[in-house]
């Protein structure tokens, strides 16, 4: 009797699974549906609106071009002279101010795009304009962060750059 019940239960479950088919599969985006801006997580918005790097400078960071924020954090371990510290701080402050402003622009553009879809007011022309604005902003953000790495690398000596890589765990 028990095996008959198990077989019957299995048959019902298998039939239900087949009836639902692939059209009932859960999207990998399902948990993102509640986001305020669908294309950005809360963490992304926070990072962008506080002038954070959002991974824009990986090409520099991972190819021995130190970033100003991390250099400032490691100033003692890198043995920065006072003049170097002033230059790195200046590069950081400029990067931060520019990234803060541009990050807000990027987030607001993504918000406008999301709202246009949410409100069903999007047109092809509007879509093209909003995407162009978002991508120009993203490009500016990436430039701001990468340029800061260039500036900091000009200030540091080869031994400091090598020490930076070791302390960051990038030793090859």
JSON list of N, CA and C in Angstrom, two decimals, residues 8-36:
[
{"chain": "A", "resi": 8, "resn": "UNK", "atom": "N", "xyz": [1.84, 6.82, -6.70]},
{"chain": "A", "resi": 8, "resn": "UNK", "atom": "CA", "xyz": [0.74, 7.71, -7.07]},
{"chain": "A", "resi": 8, "resn": "UNK", "atom": "C", "xyz": [1.15, 9.18, -6.87]},
{"chain": "A", "resi": 9, "resn": "UNK", "atom": "N", "xyz": [1.79, 9.49, -5.71]},
{"chain": "A", "resi": 9, "resn": "UNK", "atom": "CA", "xyz": [2.25, 10.85, -5.41]},
{"chain": "A", "resi": 9, "resn": "UNK", "atom": "C", "xyz": [3.28, 11.29, -6.44]},
{"chain": "A", "resi": 10, "resn": "UNK", "atom": "N", "xyz": [4.21, 10.41, -6.77]},
{"chain": "A", "resi": 10, "resn": "UNK", "atom": "CA", "xyz": [5.23, 10.73, -7.77]},
{"chain": "A", "resi": 10, "resn": "UNK", "atom": "C", "xyz": [4.58, 11.03, -9.12]},
{"chain": "A", "resi": 11, "resn": "UNK", "atom": "N", "xyz": [3.60, 10.24, -9.51]},
{"chain": "A", "resi": 11, "resn": "UNK", "atom": "CA", "xyz": [2.92, 10.43, -10.79]},
{"chain": "A", "resi": 11, "resn": "UNK", "atom": "C", "xyz": [2.21, 11.77, -10.84]},
{"chain": "A", "resi": 12, "resn": "UNK", "atom": "N", "xyz": [1.58, 12.17, -9.72]},
{"chain": "A", "resi": 12, "resn": "UNK", "atom": "CA", "xyz": [0.90, 13.47, -9.67]},
{"chain": "A", "resi": 12, "resn": "UNK", "atom": "C", "xyz": [1.91, 14.61, -9.80]},
{"chain": "A", "resi": 13, "resn": "UNK", "atom": "N", "xyz": [3.00, 14.53, -9.05]},
{"chain": "A", "resi": 13, "resn": "UNK", "atom": "CA", "xyz": [4.02, 15.58, -9.09]},
{"chain": "A", "resi": 13, "resn": "UNK", "atom": "C", "xyz": [4.66, 15.68, -10.48]},
{"chain": "A", "resi": 14, "resn": "UNK", "atom": "N", "xyz": [4.93, 14.55, -11.09]},
{"chain": "A", "resi": 14, "resn": "UNK", "atom": "CA", "xyz": [5.52, 14.54, -12.43]},
{"chain": "A", "resi": 14, "resn": "UNK", "atom": "C", "xyz": [4.56, 15.14, -13.44]},
{"chain": "A", "resi": 15, "resn": "UNK", "atom": "N", "xyz": [3.29, 14.82, -13.33]},
{"chain": "A", "resi": 15, "resn": "UNK", "atom": "CA", "xyz": [2.29, 15.39, -14.25]},
{"chain": "A", "resi": 15, "resn": "UNK", "atom": "C", "xyz": [2.20, 16.90, -14.08]},
{"chain": "A", "resi": 16, "resn": "UNK", "atom": "N", "xyz": [2.21, 17.37, -12.83]},
{"chain": "A", "resi": 16, "resn": "UNK", "atom": "CA", "xyz": [2.16, 18.81, -12.59]},
{"chain": "A", "resi": 16, "resn": "UNK", "atom": "C", "xyz": [3.38, 19.51, -13.16]},
{"chain": "A", "resi": 17, "resn": "UNK", "atom": "N", "xyz": [4.54, 18.93, -12.99]},
{"chain": "A", "resi": 17, "resn": "UNK", "atom": "CA", "xyz": [5.78, 19.53, -13.51]},
{"chain": "A", "resi": 17, "resn": "UNK", "atom": "C", "xyz": [5.74, 19.60, -15.03]},
{"chain": "A", "resi": 18, "resn": "UNK", "atom": "N", "xyz": [5.27, 18.55, -15.67]},
{"chain": "A", "resi": 18, "resn": "UNK", "atom": "CA", "xyz": [5.17, 18.56, -17.13]},
{"chain": "A", "resi": 18, "resn": "UNK", "atom": "C", "xyz": [4.14, 19.58, -17.61]},
{"chain": "A", "resi": 19, "resn": "UNK", "atom": "N", "xyz": [3.04, 19.69, -16.89]},
{"chain": "A", "resi": 19, "resn": "UNK", "atom": "CA", "xyz": [1.98, 20.63, -17.28]},
{"chain": "A", "resi": 19, "resn": "UNK", "atom": "C", "xyz": [2.48, 22.07, -17.19]},
{"chain": "A", "resi": 20, "resn": "UNK", "atom": "N", "xyz": [3.30, 22.35, -16.19]},
{"chain": "A", "resi": 20, "resn": "UNK", "atom": "CA", "xyz": [3.80, 23.71, -16.03]},
{"chain": "A", "resi": 20, "resn": "UNK", "atom": "C", "xyz": [4.82, 24.04, -17.12]},
{"chain": "A", "resi": 21, "resn": "UNK", "atom": "N", "xyz": [5.66, 23.10, -17.44]},
{"chain": "A", "resi": 21, "resn": "UNK", "atom": "CA", "xyz": [6.62, 23.27, -18.52]},
{"chain": "A", "resi": 21, "resn": "UNK", "atom": "C", "xyz": [7.58, 24.42, -18.30]},
{"chain": "A", "resi": 22, "resn": "UNK", "atom": "N", "xyz": [8.40, 24.73, -19.31]},
{"chain": "A", "resi": 22, "resn": "UNK", "atom": "CA", "xyz": [9.43, 25.75, -19.18]},
{"chain": "A", "resi": 22, "resn": "UNK", "atom": "C", "xyz": [8.88, 27.17, -19.07]},
{"chain": "A", "resi": 23, "resn": "UNK", "atom": "N", "xyz": [7.62, 27.38, -19.49]},
{"chain": "A", "resi": 23, "resn": "UNK", "atom": "CA", "xyz": [7.08, 28.74, -19.43]},
{"chain": "A", "resi": 23, "resn": "UNK", "atom": "C", "xyz": [6.83, 29.19, -17.99]},
{"chain": "A", "resi": 24, "resn": "UNK", "atom": "N", "xyz": [6.97, 28.32, -17.03]},
{"chain": "A", "resi": 24, "resn": "UNK", "atom": "CA", "xyz": [6.81, 28.68, -15.63]},
{"chain": "A", "resi": 24, "resn": "UNK", "atom": "C", "xyz": [8.15, 28.78, -14.91]},
{"chain": "A", "resi": 25, "resn": "UNK", "atom": "N", "xyz": [9.23, 28.74, -15.65]},
{"chain": "A", "resi": 25, "resn": "UNK", "atom": "CA", "xyz": [10.55, 28.83, -15.04]},
{"chain": "A", "resi": 25, "resn": "UNK", "atom": "C", "xyz": [10.75, 30.22, -14.44]},
{"chain": "A", "resi": 26, "resn": "UNK", "atom": "N", "xyz": [11.41, 30.27, -13.30]},
{"chain": "A", "resi": 26, "resn": "UNK", "atom": "CA", "xyz": [11.67, 31.54, -12.63]},
{"chain": "A", "resi": 26, "resn": "UNK", "atom": "C", "xyz": [12.83, 32.25, -13.33]},
{"chain": "A", "resi": 27, "resn": "UNK", "atom": "N", "xyz": [12.66, 33.53, -13.57]},
{"chain": "A", "resi": 27, "resn": "UNK", "atom": "CA", "xyz": [13.69, 34.34, -14.21]},
{"chain": "A", "resi": 27, "resn": "UNK", "atom": "C", "xyz": [14.82, 34.62, -13.22]},
{"chain": "A", "resi": 28, "resn": "UNK", "atom": "N", "xyz": [16.05, 34.68, -13.69]},
{"chain": "A", "resi": 28, "resn": "UNK", "atom": "CA", "xyz": [17.15, 35.06, -12.79]},
{"chain": "A", "resi": 28, "resn": "UNK", "atom": "C", "xyz": [17.00, 36.51, -12.29]},
{"chain": "A", "resi": 29, "resn": "UNK", "atom": "N", "xyz": [16.13, 37.28, -12.92]},
{"chain": "A", "resi": 29, "resn": "UNK", "atom": "CA", "xyz": [15.90, 38.67, -12.53]},
{"chain": "A", "resi": 29, "resn": "UNK", "atom": "C", "xyz": [14.76, 38.83, -11.53]},
{"chain": "A", "resi": 30, "resn": "UNK", "atom": "N", "xyz": [14.07, 37.75, -11.18]},
{"chain": "A", "resi": 30, "resn": "UNK", "atom": "CA", "xyz": [12.86, 37.84, -10.36]},
{"chain": "A", "resi": 30, "resn": "UNK", "atom": "C", "xyz": [13.08, 38.63, -9.07]},
{"chain": "A", "resi": 31, "resn": "UNK", "atom": "N", "xyz": [14.20, 38.42, -8.42]},
{"chain": "A", "resi": 31, "resn": "UNK", "atom": "CA", "xyz": [14.45, 39.12, -7.15]},
{"chain": "A", "resi": 31, "resn": "UNK", "atom": "C", "xyz": [14.78, 40.59, -7.34]},
{"chain": "A", "resi": 32, "resn": "UNK", "atom": "N", "xyz": [15.04, 41.00, -8.57]},
{"chain": "A", "resi": 32, "resn": "UNK", "atom": "CA", "xyz": [15.37, 42.40, -8.86]},
{"chain": "A", "resi": 32, "resn": "UNK", "atom": "C", "xyz": [14.13, 43.23, -9.20]},
{"chain": "A", "resi": 33, "resn": "UNK", "atom": "N", "xyz": [12.99, 42.59, -9.31]},
{"chain": "A", "resi": 33, "resn": "UNK", "atom": "CA", "xyz": [11.77, 43.28, -9.72]},
{"chain": "A", "resi": 33, "resn": "UNK", "atom": "C", "xyz": [11.34, 44.36, -8.73]},
{"chain": "A", "resi": 34, "resn": "UNK", "atom": "N", "xyz": [11.71, 44.24, -7.48]},
{"chain": "A", "resi": 34, "resn": "UNK", "atom": "CA", "xyz": [11.33, 45.22, -6.47]},
{"chain": "A", "resi": 34, "resn": "UNK", "atom": "C", "xyz": [12.28, 46.40, -6.35]},
{"chain": "A", "resi": 35, "resn": "UNK", "atom": "N", "xyz": [13.33, 46.41, -7.13]},
{"chain": "A", "resi": 35, "resn": "UNK", "atom": "CA", "xyz": [14.29, 47.52, -7.05]},
{"chain": "A", "resi": 35, "resn": "UNK", "atom": "C", "xyz": [13.64, 48.83, -7.47]},
{"chain": "A", "resi": 36, "resn": "UNK", "atom": "N", "xyz": [14.11, 49.91, -6.85]},
{"chain": "A", "resi": 36, "resn": "UNK", "atom": "CA", "xyz": [13.63, 51.24, -7.26]},
{"chain": "A", "resi": 36, "resn": "UNK", "atom": "C", "xyz": [14.06, 51.53, -8.70]}
]
